[in-house]
Structures are given as C-alpha cells and as structure tokens.
Short mmCIF file of C-alpha atoms in Angstrom, two decimals:
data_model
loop_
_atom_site.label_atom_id
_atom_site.label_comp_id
_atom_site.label_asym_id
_atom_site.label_seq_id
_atom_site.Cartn_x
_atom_site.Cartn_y
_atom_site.Cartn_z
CA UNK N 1 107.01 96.72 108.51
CA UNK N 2 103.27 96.53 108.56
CA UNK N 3 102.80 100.31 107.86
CA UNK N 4 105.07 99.51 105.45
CA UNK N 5 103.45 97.01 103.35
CA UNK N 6 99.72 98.60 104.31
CA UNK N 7 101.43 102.36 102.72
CA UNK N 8 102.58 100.33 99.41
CA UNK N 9 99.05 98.64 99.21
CA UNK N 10 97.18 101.84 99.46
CA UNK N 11 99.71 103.61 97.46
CA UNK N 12 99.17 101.04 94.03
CA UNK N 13 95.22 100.89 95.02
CA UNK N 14 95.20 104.94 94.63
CA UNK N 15 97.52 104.59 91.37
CA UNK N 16 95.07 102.77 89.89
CA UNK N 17 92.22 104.94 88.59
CA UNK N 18 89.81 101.36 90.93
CA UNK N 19 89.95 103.75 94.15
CA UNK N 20 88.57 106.78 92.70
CA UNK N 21 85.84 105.34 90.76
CA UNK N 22 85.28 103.46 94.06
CA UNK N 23 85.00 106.69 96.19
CA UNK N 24 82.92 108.18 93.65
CA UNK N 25 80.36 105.99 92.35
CA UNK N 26 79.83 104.63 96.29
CA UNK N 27 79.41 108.27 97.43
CA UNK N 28 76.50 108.98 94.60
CA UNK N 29 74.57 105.74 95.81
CA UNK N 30 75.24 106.90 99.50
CA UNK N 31 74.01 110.00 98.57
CA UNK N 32 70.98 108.93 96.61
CA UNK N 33 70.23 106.75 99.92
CA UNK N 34 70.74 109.82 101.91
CA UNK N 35 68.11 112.48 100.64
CA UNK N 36 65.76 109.76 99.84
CA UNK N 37 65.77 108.91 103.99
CA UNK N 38 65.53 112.88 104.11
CA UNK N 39 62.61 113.31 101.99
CA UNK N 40 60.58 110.76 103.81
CA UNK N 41 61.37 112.27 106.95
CA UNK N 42 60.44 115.24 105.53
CA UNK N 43 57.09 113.63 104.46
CA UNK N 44 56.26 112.45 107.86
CA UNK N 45 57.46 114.56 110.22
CA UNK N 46 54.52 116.23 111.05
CA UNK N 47 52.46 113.26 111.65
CA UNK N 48 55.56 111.96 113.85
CA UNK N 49 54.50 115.21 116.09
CA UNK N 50 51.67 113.40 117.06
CA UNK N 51 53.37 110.48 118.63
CA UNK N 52 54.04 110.06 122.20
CA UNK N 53 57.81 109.04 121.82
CA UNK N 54 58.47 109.67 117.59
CA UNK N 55 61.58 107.99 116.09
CA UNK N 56 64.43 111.10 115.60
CA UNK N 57 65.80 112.03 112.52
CA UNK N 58 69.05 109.80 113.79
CA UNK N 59 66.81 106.76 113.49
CA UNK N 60 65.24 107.49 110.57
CA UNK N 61 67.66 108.57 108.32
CA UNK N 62 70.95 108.22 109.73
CA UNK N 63 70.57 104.17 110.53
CA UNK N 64 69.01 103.37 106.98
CA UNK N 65 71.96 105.38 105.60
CA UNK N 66 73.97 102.97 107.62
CA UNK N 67 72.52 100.14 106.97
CA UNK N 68 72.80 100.72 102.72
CA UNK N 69 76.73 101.40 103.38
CA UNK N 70 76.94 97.92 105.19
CA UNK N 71 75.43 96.26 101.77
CA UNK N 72 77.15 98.35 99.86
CA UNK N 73 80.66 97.32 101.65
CA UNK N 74 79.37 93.76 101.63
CA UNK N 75 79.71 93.83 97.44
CA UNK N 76 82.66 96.12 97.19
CA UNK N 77 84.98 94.49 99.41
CA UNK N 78 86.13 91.16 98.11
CA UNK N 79 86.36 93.31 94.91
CA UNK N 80 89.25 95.16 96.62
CA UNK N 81 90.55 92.83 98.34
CA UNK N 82 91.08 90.21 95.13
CA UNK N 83 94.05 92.36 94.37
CA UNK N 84 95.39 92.19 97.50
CA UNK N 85 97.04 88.60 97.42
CA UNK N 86 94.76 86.80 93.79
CA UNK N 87 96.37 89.94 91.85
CA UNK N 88 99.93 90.03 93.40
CA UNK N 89 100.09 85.66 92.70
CA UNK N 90 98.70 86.40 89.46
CA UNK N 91 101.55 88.79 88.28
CA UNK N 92 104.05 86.60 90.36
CA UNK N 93 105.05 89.93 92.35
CA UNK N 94 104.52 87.76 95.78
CA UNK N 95 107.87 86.28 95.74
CA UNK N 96 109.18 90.05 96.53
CA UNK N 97 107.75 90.21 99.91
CA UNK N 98 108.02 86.21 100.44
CA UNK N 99 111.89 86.48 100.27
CA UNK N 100 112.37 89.52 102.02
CA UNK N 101 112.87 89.55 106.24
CA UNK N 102 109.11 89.92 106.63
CA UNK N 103 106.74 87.12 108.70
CA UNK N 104 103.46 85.87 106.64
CA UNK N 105 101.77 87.56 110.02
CA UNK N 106 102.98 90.99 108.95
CA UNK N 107 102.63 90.57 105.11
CA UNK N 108 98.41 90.11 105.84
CA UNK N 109 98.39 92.28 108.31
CA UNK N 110 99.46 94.98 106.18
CA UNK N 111 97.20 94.53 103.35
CA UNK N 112 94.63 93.90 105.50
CA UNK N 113 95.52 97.29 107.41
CA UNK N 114 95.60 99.05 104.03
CA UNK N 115 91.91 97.25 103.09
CA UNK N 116 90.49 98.23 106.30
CA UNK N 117 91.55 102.16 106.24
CA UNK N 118 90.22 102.38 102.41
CA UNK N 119 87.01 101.34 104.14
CA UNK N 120 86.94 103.59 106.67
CA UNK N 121 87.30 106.27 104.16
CA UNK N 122 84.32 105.33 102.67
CA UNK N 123 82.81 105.05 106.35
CA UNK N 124 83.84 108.33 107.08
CA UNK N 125 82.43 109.83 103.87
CA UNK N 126 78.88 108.55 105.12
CA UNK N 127 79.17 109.53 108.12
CA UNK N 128 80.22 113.06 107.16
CA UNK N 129 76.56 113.32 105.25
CA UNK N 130 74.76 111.86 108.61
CA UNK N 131 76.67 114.61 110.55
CA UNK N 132 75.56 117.37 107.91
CA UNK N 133 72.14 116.99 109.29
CA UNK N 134 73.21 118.51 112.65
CA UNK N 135 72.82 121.59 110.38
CA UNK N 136 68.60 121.34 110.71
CA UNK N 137 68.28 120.23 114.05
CA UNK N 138 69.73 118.19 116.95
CA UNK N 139 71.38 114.81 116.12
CA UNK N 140 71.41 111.49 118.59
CA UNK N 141 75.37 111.74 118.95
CA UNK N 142 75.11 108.19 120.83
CA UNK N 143 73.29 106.29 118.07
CA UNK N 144 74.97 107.86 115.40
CA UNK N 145 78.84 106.51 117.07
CA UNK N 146 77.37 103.16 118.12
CA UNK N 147 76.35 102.78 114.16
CA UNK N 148 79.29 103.97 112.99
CA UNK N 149 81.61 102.02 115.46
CA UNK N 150 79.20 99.18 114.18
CA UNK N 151 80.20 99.69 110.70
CA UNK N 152 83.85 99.93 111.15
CA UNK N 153 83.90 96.64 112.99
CA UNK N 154 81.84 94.89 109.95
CA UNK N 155 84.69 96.56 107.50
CA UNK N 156 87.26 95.14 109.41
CA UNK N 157 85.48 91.61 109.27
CA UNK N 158 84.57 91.98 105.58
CA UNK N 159 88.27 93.01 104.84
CA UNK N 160 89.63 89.49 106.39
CA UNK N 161 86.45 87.28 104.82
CA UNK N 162 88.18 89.00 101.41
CA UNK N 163 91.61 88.66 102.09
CA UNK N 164 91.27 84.95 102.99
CA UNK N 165 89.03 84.17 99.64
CA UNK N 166 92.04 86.59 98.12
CA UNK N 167 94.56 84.43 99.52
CA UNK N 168 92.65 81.05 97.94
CA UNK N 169 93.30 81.48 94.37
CA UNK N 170 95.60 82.82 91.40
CA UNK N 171 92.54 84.52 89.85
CA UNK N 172 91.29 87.92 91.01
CA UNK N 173 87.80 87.37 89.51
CA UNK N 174 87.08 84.54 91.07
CA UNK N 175 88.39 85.58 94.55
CA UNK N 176 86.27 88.64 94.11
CA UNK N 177 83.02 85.98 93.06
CA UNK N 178 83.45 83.68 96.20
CA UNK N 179 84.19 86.55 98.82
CA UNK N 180 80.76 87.99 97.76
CA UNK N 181 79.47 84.77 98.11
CA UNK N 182 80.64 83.79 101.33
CA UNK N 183 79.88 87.77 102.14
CA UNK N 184 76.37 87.11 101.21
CA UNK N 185 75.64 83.99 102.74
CA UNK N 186 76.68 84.56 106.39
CA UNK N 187 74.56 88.04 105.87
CA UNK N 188 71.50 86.43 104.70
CA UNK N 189 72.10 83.38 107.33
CA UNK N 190 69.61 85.07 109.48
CA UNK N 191 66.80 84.95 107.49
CA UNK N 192 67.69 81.92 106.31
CA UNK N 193 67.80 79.58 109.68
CA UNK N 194 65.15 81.59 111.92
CA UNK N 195 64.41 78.91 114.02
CA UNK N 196 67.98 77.52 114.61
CA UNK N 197 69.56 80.36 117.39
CA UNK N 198 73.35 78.71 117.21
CA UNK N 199 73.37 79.43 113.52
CA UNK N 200 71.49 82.56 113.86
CA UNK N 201 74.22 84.02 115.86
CA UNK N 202 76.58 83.46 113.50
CA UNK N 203 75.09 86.02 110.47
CA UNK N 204 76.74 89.05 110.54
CA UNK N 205 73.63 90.70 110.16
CA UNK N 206 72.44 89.74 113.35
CA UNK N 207 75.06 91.27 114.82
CA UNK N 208 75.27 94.51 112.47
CA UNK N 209 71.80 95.31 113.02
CA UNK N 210 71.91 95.18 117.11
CA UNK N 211 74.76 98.08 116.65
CA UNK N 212 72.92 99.68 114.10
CA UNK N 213 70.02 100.11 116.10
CA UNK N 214 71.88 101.86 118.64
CA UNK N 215 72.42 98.44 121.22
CA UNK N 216 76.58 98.68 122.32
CA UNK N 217 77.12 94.43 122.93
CA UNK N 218 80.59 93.29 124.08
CA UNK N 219 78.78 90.10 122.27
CA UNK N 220 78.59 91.96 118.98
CA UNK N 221 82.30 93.64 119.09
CA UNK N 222 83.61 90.11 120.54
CA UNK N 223 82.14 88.34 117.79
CA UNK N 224 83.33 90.94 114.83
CA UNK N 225 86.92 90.56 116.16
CA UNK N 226 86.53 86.78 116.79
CA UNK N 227 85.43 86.42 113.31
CA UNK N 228 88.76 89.53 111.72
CA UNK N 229 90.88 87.13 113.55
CA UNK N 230 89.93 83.78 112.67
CA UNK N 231 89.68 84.61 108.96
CA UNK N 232 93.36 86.72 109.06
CA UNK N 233 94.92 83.54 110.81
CA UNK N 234 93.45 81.27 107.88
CA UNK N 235 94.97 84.06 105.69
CA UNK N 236 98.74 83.26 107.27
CA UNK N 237 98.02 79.47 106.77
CA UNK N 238 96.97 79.14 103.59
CA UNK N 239 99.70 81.38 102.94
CA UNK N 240 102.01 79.39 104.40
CA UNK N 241 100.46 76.41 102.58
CA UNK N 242 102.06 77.48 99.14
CA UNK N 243 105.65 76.87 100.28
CA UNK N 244 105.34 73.36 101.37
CA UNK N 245 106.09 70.58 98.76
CA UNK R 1 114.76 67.71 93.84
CA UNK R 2 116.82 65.11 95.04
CA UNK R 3 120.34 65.01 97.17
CA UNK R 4 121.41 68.49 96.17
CA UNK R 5 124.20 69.85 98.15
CA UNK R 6 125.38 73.04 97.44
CA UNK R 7 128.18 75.67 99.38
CA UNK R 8 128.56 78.80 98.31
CA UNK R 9 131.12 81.30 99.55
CA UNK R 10 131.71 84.98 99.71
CA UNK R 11 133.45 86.35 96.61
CA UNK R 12 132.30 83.09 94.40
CA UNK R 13 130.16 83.42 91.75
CA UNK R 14 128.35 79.93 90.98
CA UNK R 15 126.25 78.96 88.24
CA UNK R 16 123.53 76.68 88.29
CA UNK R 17 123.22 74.92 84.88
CA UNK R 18 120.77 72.45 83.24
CA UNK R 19 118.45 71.95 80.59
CA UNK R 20 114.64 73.59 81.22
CA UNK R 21 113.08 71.53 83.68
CA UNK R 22 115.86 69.83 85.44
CA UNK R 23 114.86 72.13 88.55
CA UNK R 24 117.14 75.76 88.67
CA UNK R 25 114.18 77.85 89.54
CA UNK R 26 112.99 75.22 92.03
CA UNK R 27 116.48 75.00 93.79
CA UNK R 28 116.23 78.75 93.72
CA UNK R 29 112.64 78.62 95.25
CA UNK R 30 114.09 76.60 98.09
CA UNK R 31 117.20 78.65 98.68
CA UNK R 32 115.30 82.01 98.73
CA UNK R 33 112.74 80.47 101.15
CA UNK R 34 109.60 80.50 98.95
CA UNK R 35 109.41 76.80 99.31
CA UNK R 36 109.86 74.69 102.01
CA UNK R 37 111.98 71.77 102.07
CA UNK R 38 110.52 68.21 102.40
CA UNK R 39 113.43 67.70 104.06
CA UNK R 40 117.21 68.96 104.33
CA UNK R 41 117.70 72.81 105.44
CA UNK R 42 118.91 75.74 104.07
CA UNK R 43 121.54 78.06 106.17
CA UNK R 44 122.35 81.40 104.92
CA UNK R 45 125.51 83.17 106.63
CA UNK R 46 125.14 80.60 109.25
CA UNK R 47 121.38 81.07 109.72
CA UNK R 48 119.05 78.35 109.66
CA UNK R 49 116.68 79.65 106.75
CA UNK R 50 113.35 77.36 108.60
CA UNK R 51 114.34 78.29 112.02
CA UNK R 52 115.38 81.91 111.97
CA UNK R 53 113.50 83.08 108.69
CA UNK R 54 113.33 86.51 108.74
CA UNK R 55 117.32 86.65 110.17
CA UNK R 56 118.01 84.38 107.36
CA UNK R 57 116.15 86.32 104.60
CA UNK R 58 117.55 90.18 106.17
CA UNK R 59 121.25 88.14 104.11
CA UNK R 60 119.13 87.40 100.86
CA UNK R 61 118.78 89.29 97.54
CA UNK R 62 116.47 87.46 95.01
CA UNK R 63 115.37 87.92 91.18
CA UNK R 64 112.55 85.07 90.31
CA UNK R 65 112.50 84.06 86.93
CA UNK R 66 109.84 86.80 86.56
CA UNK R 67 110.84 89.57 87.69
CA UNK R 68 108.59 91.29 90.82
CA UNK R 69 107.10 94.32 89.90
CA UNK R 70 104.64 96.28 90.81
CA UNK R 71 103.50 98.07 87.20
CA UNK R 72 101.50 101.04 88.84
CA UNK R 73 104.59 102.08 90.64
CA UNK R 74 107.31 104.61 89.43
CA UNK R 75 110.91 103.18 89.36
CA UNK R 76 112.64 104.82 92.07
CA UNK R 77 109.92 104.60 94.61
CA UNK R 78 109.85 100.89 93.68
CA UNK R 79 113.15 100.27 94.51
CA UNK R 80 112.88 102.42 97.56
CA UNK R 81 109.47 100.32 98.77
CA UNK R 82 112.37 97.11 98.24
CA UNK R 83 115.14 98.48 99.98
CA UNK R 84 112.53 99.54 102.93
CA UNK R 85 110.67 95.80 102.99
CA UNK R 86 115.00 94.54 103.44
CA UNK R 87 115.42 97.07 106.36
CA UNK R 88 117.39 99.54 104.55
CA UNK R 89 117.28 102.08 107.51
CA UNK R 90 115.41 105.69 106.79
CA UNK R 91 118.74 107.48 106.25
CA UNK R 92 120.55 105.42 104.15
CA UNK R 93 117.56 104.80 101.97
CA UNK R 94 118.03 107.47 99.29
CA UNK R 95 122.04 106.71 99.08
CA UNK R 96 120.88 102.52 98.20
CA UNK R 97 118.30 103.35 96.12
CA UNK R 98 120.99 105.76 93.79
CA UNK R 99 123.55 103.31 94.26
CA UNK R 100 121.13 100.62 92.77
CA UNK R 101 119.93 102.84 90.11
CA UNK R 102 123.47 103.68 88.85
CA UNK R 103 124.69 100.38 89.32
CA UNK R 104 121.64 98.86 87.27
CA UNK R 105 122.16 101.78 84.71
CA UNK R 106 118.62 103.08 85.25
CA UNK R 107 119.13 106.29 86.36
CA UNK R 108 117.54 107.55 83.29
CA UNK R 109 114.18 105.93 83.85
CA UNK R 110 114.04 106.50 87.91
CA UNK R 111 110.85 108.32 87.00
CA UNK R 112 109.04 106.60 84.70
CA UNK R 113 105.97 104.02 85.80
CA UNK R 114 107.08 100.32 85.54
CA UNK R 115 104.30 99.33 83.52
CA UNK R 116 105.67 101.38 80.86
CA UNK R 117 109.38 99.75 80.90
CA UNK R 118 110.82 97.42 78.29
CA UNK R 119 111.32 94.38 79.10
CA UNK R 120 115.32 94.72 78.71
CA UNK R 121 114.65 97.71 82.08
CA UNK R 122 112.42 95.74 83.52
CA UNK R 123 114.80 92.88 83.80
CA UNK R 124 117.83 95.56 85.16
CA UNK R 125 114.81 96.70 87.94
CA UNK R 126 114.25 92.96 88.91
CA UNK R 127 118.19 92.81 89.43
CA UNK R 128 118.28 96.48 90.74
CA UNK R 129 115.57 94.80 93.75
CA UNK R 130 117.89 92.46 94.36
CA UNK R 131 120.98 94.12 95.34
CA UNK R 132 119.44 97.55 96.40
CA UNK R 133 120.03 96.44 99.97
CA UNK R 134 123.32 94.84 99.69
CA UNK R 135 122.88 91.50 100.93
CA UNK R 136 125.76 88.91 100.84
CA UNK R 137 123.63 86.27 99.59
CA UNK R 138 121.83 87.06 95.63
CA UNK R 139 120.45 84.22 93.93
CA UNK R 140 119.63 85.73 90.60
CA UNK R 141 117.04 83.28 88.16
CA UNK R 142 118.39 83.79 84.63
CA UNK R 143 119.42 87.56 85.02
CA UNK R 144 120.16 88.38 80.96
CA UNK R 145 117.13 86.91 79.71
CA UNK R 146 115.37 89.77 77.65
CA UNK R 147 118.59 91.64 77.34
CA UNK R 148 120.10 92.53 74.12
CA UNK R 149 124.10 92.30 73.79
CA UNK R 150 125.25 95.63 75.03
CA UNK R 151 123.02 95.35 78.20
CA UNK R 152 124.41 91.71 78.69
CA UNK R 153 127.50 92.83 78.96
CA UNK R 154 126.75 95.32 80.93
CA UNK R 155 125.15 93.36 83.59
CA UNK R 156 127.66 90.25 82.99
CA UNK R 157 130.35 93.13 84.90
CA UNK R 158 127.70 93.96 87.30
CA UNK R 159 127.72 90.25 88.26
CA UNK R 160 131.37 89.92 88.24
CA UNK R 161 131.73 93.40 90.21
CA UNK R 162 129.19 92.14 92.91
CA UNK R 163 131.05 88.56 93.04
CA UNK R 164 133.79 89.94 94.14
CA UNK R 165 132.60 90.92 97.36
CA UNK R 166 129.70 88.86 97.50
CA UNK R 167 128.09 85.61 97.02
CA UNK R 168 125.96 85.30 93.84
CA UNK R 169 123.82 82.42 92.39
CA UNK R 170 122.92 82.24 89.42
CA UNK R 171 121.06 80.08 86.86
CA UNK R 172 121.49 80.32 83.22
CA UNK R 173 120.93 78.10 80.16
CA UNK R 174 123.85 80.04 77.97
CA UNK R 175 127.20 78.14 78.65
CA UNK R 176 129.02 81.29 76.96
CA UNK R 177 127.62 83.17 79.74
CA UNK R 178 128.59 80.49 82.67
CA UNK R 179 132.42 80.08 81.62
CA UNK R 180 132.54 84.06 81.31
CA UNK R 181 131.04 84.77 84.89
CA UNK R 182 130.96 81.22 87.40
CA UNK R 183 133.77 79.86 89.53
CA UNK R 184 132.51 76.98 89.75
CA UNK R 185 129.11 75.19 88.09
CA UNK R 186 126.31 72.64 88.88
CA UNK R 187 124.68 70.82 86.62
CA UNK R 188 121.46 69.79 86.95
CA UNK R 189 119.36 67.15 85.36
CA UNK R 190 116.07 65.66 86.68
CA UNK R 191 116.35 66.82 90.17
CA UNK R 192 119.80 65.57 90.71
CA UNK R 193 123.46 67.27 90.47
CA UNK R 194 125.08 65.54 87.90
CA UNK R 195 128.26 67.76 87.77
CA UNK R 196 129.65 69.92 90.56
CA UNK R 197 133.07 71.70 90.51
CA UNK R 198 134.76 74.64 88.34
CA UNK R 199 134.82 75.42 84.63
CA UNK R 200 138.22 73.99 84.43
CA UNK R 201 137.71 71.15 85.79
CA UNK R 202 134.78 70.53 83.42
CA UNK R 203 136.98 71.09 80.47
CA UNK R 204 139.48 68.76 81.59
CA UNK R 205 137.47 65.96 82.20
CA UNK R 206 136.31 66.29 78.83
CA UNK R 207 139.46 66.39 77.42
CA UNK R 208 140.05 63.07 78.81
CA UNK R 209 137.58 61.89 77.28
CA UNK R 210 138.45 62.89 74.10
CA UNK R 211 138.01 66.89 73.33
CA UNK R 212 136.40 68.47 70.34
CA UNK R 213 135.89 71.98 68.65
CA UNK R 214 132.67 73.13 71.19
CA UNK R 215 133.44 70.52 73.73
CA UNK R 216 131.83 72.35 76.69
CA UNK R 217 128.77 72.08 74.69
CA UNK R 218 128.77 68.68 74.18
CA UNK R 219 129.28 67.90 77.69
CA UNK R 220 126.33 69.53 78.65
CA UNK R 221 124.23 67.50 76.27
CA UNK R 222 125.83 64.28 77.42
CA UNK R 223 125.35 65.05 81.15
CA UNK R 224 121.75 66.85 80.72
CA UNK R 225 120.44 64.49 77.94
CA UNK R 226 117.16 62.91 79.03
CA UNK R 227 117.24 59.61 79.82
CA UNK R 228 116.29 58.88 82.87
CA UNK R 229 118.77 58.28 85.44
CA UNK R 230 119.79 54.82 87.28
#
C-alpha cells in the first residue's frame, strides 16, 4: 500500500511539467557549482604540489558541490512537498485515501517515500558529475559515499520537516513559505547560538557538515533519523487531528 | 449532529434528506470515517468503524460532495490507482476497472486526463471511484448534482441496479429524485432526524393531516423549516 500511494505521488509530480523544470533548472545550478569548484582547482593545483599533505580534488570540488546541493534541497523541498498533503486538502482529493482501508501511517509514509526518491534523483544526478571526475585522475571513493550518504539522510529529514508544514495547512504557498522557514532556521541555528552546545547540536548543519567532511558519526545518522521520524509521526497526528470534532 | 440513529441494510437504498446545512455531508463524513465521532460509533458489516478502521473501510465506497480527483491523471489509470488503494487484487484489477467504466458510461473517455472532463464526467468518475471495488457499503453525497437529465437518469438506474444487491446512501436535496430511488428516507434538520421511515409512510402521514396537490413538498418544508427546535 505504501508503494502504492508513493507510485501515484511520483506519478502526478512527473505529470506535472514541476518535476522536469525541477530536474533541469537544479542540474544547471549544480553544474554551474561544479566547473566553478573545477576551475579553481585547476587554478591552484600546482601550488597545492607544494604542500606536504594538499587537499584532493574530492575535497575540493566534490564536498563544495555537496554542500550547494544541500542548500539547494533546503529551498526546493517544502516546495515539493506543499503538494503532497496542502495541495491534495486544497482540491479536497484527501477524502479518497481517508476513506479507503489505508492507516494515516501508510498514507505519509508513501508520500513521504515518493518525496524522498525524487530527491535522491536529484542526489544521484550530482553525484554522477562528482564521479565524472574519476575521468582526470583518482577520486577519494570514501569521502565521496560518506557525503553522499550524508546528503541522502538530510533529504530524507528535509522531506518529513516538509511534509509536516504540508500537513499544517489548506494552502500550498504557505506550507511551501513556513517549511523553508523552519528549513532555514534549524540550518542557520549553528551560527546563530555558537556558544550554547545543546542547541548547537540540534542545526542540521552541524550535523551535515561532519558527513560532508568525510567524518561517518552514528551521532549524525542517529540524529537525521531521530529528527525523519519525529517530524513523520507529527505528520500522522496532525493528520489524525482533522477528523476529530 | 445530535441522536442520529441510522440502519441500513443490504439491498436498501436510503436517502438522506434535508435542507443545506441541516448536516447530510457531515453524517456522511462520520459514516465514511473522515470524522470522528464525539461520541456514538459507527459499524459497517459488523465492523466497528473506530476500532477496526481499515477492516471497516475495505466494506466502504464513498463520493464526497466534491468529487476526488486527481486532474493530472488519465481516467482509467485513476480508477485503477482507486480500485488498487480498496485492495482490488492485481488480477482482477483490469476486469473492475472496465466494469466501472461501463457501468459509469465512461468508456469513451477512459483515456482522456481528468482535468479536461466536464463536470457532468467528472461527477460519473467520482461515482465510478466509488463502486470500482464493489463494496457493500456506498454512501454517495448528492450523486446527480452537475448532471443534465439524460445522465440523471442514467445514473438514477445505476443506483437502483447497485441497490439491489447492495447497500447505498445517499443524500439529495431533489424529493423527485428520493421517492424515485429510496426505500426509506431521513430527514434532517439542525443536526437532528426529524423523520425516519419509507416514502409511503411519509405520504400517509401527510394525508392525515390533510393532503394537497405537491404534498411531499410541503412536508419537507414543514419538517425542515428553520425554527429552531424544542
């Protein structure tokens, strides 16, 4: 039932021209990202040959390109995901899965399934340019999975933060609005309250960066699915919130 | 909604009446399990509907008062996406889905995008969701709203063909349509049944009170008008 309902989402999400325009605009940023990190490299690599222990071309191009996909799936997200449950209340289309044999568990699940694989498409497209490199030169495979495994734990997170702002309201724009803003906040939380750790450790850039820099945590991936859970059980509340009087 | 007690039985077609307001769609809402009951419960074929939901819902067919539909989706793979979310198993998914098409006369459209329907198909899709999984419960929220004359009657036998064998609910604000198609009505007014029993019946006990030329329709005024109740 969950394949179900995820297949359906991604099905109307491709229908609509939203996807492609996605997948295409987000690939010519990540692009743009990509051979600017190549032409510094470029720049610089031979005074890198001086250094005792210089910073590979994994490092230096692969994690930036990283770490502009993560901002870029910050913004794009709740934009996705304000369809998801905003759109279907909207054009009162909810009442089709809410009165057929399906639990509110398996209803978010699914669209959060079908969120979550869009975004790994977009993962994977980045990553496909990182791996291109491998073309001019030896790549740090290790890095370059920690990152990426990195990244598809912050989708996953990102998909539930915009499912639950989704699940808030009747109106798609502001469900979008808010899910960037709540996006935004817990990202820039780190700068924001340096000298207070307990808060600190709750910005997902903290946690982002660590895996991004190469640093595998069970605290990092503990605290990514800590945080897809939480927000995908709020989901199923608030969901269940609308039928009671 | 107040003290609203309703059986319904297999083969019975009942008709939930009242003026706009008096609280169909929300008595519909409650028997299709997209609200919750303050209090009171809901069984359907002997399932408690806030106990056993999805067992409950697996007997349920429903049409909203707006019908659910997903506009970037073609027609047929719509109603195939419904009969799949009702656990219409893999091999008896295409024969439902042609069965509901037929039945719904939109056999002719099966390909075309729902956004691009008229409302009159549109309507005939939100019934075709419905019953595309034959349930033995389908509680159907105004069902020939949007419909011109020749698809009313059209889906008027549809309703009578199904009641036969199953048990419909229906809400309608036509009384034409409710003495062609209901075994028995409910009227509603402010919450509250104010009238429960067949068509006959209704007739009769305006007779006694003195009949007139469209007597059924002054009945429902006097019962529905709004005052408030004691």
């Amino acid at each position: 039932m969950i394949v179900t309902i995820a297949a359906k989402e991604l099905r109307i999400l491709f229908g609509s021209p939203l996807a492609w325009i996605i997948l295409g605009v987000l690939q010519l940023l990540m692009a743009w990202v990509f051979l600017n990190q190549v032409d510094a490299f470029l720049g610089v690599q031979g005074q890198l040959l001086q250094l005792v222990n210089p910073p590979g071309v994994t490092e230096m191009v692969v994690a930036p390109l990283f770490g502009a996909t993560a901002m870029i799936l910050l913004i794009i997200t709740p934009v996705l995901a304000m369809r998801l449950i905003a759109e279907e209340r909207r054009n009162h289309t909810l009442p089709l899965l809410l009165s057929a044999p399906l639990s509110l568990g398996a209803i978010v699940l699914g669209k959060f399934l079908a969120l979550w694989l869009f975004l790994c498409l977009i993962i994977a497209l980045a990553a496909a340019m990182a791996l291109a490199l491998i073309a001019g030169g030896p790549l740090d495979i290790g890095l370059l999975l920690v990152g990426l495994g990195g990244l598809v734990l912050l989708a996953a997170c990102l998909a539930a933060l915009g499912l639950y702002f989704s699940s808030l309201t009747a109106h798609p724009a502001i469900a979008a609005i808010s899910g960037i803003a709540a996006a935004l906040g817990l990202w820039l939380l780190d700068i924001a309250v340096q000298q207070v750790a307990p808060l600190r450790a709750l910005s997902l850039l903290q946690h982002f960066g660590r895996s991004n820099s190469g640093l595998l945590d069970t605290a990092d991936v503990g605290y990514f699915l800590l945080f897809a859970a939480t927000f995908l059980m709020l989901t199923v509340l608030r969901l269940d919130r609308d039928r009671l009087p | 909604m107040s003290a609203l007690d309703l059986d319904l039985y297999r083969g019975e077609v009942l008709g939930l009446l009242g003026p706009n307001g008096a609280g169909k769609s929300t008595a519909m809402q409650l028997l299709s399990g997209n609200l919750a009951p303050s209090s009171g419960s809901v069984e359907i074929c002997g399932v408690n509907l806030s106990a056993q939901p999805e067992a409950a819902k697996a007997h349920l067919g429903y049409l909203p008062e707006i019908p659910p539909l997903y506009r970037e989706l073609a027609v047929g793979e719509f109603l195939r996406l419904a009969a799949r979310l009702h656990r219409v198993p893999k091999a008896k998914l295409d024969a439902a889905v042609s069965q509901a098409l037929q039945r719904c006369g939109l056999d002719e459209v099966a390909k075309r995008l729902i956004g691009n329907l008229s409302k009159g198909y549109r309507q005939r899709l939100g019934i075709a969701q419905a019953i595309v999984h034959n349930p033995s419960v389908i509680i159907l929220d105004e069902p020939t709203t949007g419909l011109d004359p020749l698809q009313i009657r059209e889906i008027r036998e549809l309703i009578a063909t199904l009641g036969r064998t199953h048990g419909i609910i229906l809400s309608t604000h036509i009384l034409a349509e409710a003495e062609a198609l209901c075994d028995r009505v409910l009227i509603l007014r402010q919450g509250r049944a104010v009238f429960g029993g067949g068509m006959a019946e209704l007739r009769r006990q305006w007779q006694e009170d003195g009949a007139s030329e469209n007597g059924l329709e002054e009945m429902f005024v006097r019962l529905t008008r709004q005052e408030t109740l004691p």
